[in-house]
Amino acid sequence: MSDPVIVTDTPFAVTVEEGKTYYWCSCGKSQSQPFCDGSHAGSDFTPIEYTATESKELYFCGCKATKAAPFCDGSHKD
Ligand code: FES
């Protein structure tokens, strides 16, 4: 599997809505970061689905190196 594109070395702060489903981009090629826009087509990557359990601000990974996808786990500091 190839490496994902590093989009940014900081997470994306997103206010999610309870009950809404989001698809986090794992490949780094999406133009709609941090979410999938279909640009992974033809690669080994697929988006990670997340359904919000409550409305609040969350930090989605921007470096694509997180071990806790789709959220930031501090891996961008390495
Ligand atoms: S565009 Fe990156 S996973 Fe879909």
mmCIF file of C-alpha atoms and ligand atoms in Angstrom:
data_model
loop_
_atom_site.group_PDB
_atom_site.id
_atom_site.type_symbol
_atom_site.label_atom_id
_atom_site.label_comp_id
_atom_site.label_asym_id
_atom_site.label_seq_id
_atom_site.Cartn_x
_atom_site.Cartn_y
_atom_site.Cartn_z
ATOM 1 C CA MET A 1 0.000 0.000 0.000
ATOM 2 C CA SER A 2 1.341 3.435 -0.887
ATOM 3 C CA ASP A 3 1.682 6.234 1.635
ATOM 4 C CA PRO A 4 -1.079 8.803 1.969
ATOM 5 C CA VAL A 5 -0.508 12.412 0.974
ATOM 6 C CA ILE A 6 0.259 14.601 3.995
ATOM 7 C CA VAL A 7 -2.319 17.379 3.748
ATOM 8 C CA THR A 8 -1.289 19.475 6.737
ATOM 9 C CA ASP A 9 0.608 19.034 9.980
ATOM 10 C CA THR A 10 -2.330 20.222 12.036
ATOM 11 C CA PRO A 11 -5.752 18.649 12.574
ATOM 12 C CA PHE A 12 -8.975 20.009 11.057
ATOM 13 C CA ALA A 13 -11.430 21.352 13.633
ATOM 14 C CA VAL A 14 -14.947 20.474 12.449
ATOM 15 C CA THR A 15 -18.250 21.026 14.220
ATOM 16 C CA VAL A 16 -20.175 17.820 13.516
ATOM 17 C CA GLU A 17 -23.929 17.327 13.739
ATOM 18 C CA GLU A 18 -25.461 14.540 15.851
ATOM 19 C CA GLY A 19 -26.666 11.674 13.654
ATOM 20 C CA LYS A 20 -24.852 12.866 10.533
ATOM 21 C CA THR A 21 -22.361 10.535 8.826
ATOM 22 C CA TYR A 22 -18.988 11.792 7.644
ATOM 23 C CA TYR A 23 -16.385 10.133 5.428
ATOM 24 C CA TRP A 24 -12.839 11.060 6.391
ATOM 25 C CA CYS A 25 -10.291 11.065 3.559
ATOM 26 C CA SER A 26 -7.501 8.567 4.304
ATOM 27 C CA CYS A 27 -5.552 9.096 1.073
ATOM 28 C CA GLY A 28 -4.916 12.824 1.367
ATOM 29 C CA LYS A 29 -5.929 13.575 -2.228
ATOM 30 C CA SER A 30 -9.375 15.011 -1.555
ATOM 31 C CA GLN A 31 -9.929 18.686 -2.369
ATOM 32 C CA SER A 32 -12.612 18.740 0.362
ATOM 33 C CA GLN A 33 -10.381 18.014 3.374
ATOM 34 C CA PRO A 34 -10.718 16.445 5.810
ATOM 35 C CA PHE A 35 -13.474 14.566 3.991
ATOM 36 C CA CYS A 36 -13.503 12.247 0.975
ATOM 37 C CA ASP A 37 -14.403 13.620 -2.455
ATOM 38 C CA GLY A 38 -13.834 10.371 -4.372
ATOM 39 C CA SER A 39 -10.259 11.190 -5.407
ATOM 40 C CA HIS A 40 -9.056 7.883 -3.899
ATOM 41 C CA ALA A 41 -10.621 6.017 -6.844
ATOM 42 C CA GLY A 42 -8.151 3.535 -8.318
ATOM 43 C CA SER A 43 -5.946 3.517 -5.205
ATOM 44 C CA ASP A 44 -5.710 1.184 -2.191
ATOM 45 C CA PHE A 45 -7.351 3.791 0.049
ATOM 46 C CA THR A 46 -10.950 4.012 1.170
ATOM 47 C CA PRO A 47 -12.593 6.660 3.343
ATOM 48 C CA ILE A 48 -13.295 6.063 7.038
ATOM 49 C CA GLU A 49 -16.961 6.392 8.002
ATOM 50 C CA TYR A 50 -17.903 8.221 11.189
ATOM 51 C CA THR A 51 -21.409 8.948 12.476
ATOM 52 C CA ALA A 52 -21.562 11.721 15.057
ATOM 53 C CA THR A 53 -23.134 10.689 18.363
ATOM 54 C CA GLU A 54 -23.530 14.304 19.436
ATOM 55 C CA SER A 55 -23.127 17.775 17.991
ATOM 56 C CA LYS A 56 -19.719 19.144 18.939
ATOM 57 C CA GLU A 57 -16.322 20.224 17.638
ATOM 58 C CA LEU A 58 -13.961 17.366 16.759
ATOM 59 C CA TYR A 59 -10.407 17.293 15.435
ATOM 60 C CA PHE A 60 -10.002 15.233 12.274
ATOM 61 C CA CYS A 61 -6.502 14.119 11.297
ATOM 62 C CA GLY A 62 -4.814 16.219 8.613
ATOM 63 C CA CYS A 63 -1.427 14.480 8.398
ATOM 64 C CA LYS A 64 -3.077 11.090 7.618
ATOM 65 C CA ALA A 65 -0.658 9.319 9.997
ATOM 66 C CA THR A 66 -3.069 8.970 12.919
ATOM 67 C CA LYS A 67 -3.549 5.566 14.550
ATOM 68 C CA ALA A 68 -6.989 6.670 15.733
ATOM 69 C CA ALA A 69 -8.629 7.489 12.391
ATOM 70 C CA PRO A 70 -10.490 9.612 11.633
ATOM 71 C CA PHE A 71 -9.334 11.694 14.576
ATOM 72 C CA CYS A 72 -6.044 13.368 15.441
ATOM 73 C CA ASP A 73 -3.916 11.382 17.889
ATOM 74 C CA GLY A 74 -0.935 13.734 17.890
ATOM 75 C CA SER A 75 1.022 11.764 15.260
ATOM 76 C CA HIS A 76 1.649 14.998 13.308
ATOM 77 C CA LYS A 77 4.166 15.942 16.013
ATOM 78 C CA ASP A 78 6.435 13.002 15.093
HETATM 79 S S1 FES B 1 -10.524 11.120 -1.458
HETATM 80 FE FE1 FES B 1 -9.182 10.364 0.065
HETATM 81 S S2 FES B 1 -10.201 8.599 0.826
HETATM 82 FE FE2 FES B 1 -11.532 9.392 -0.661
#
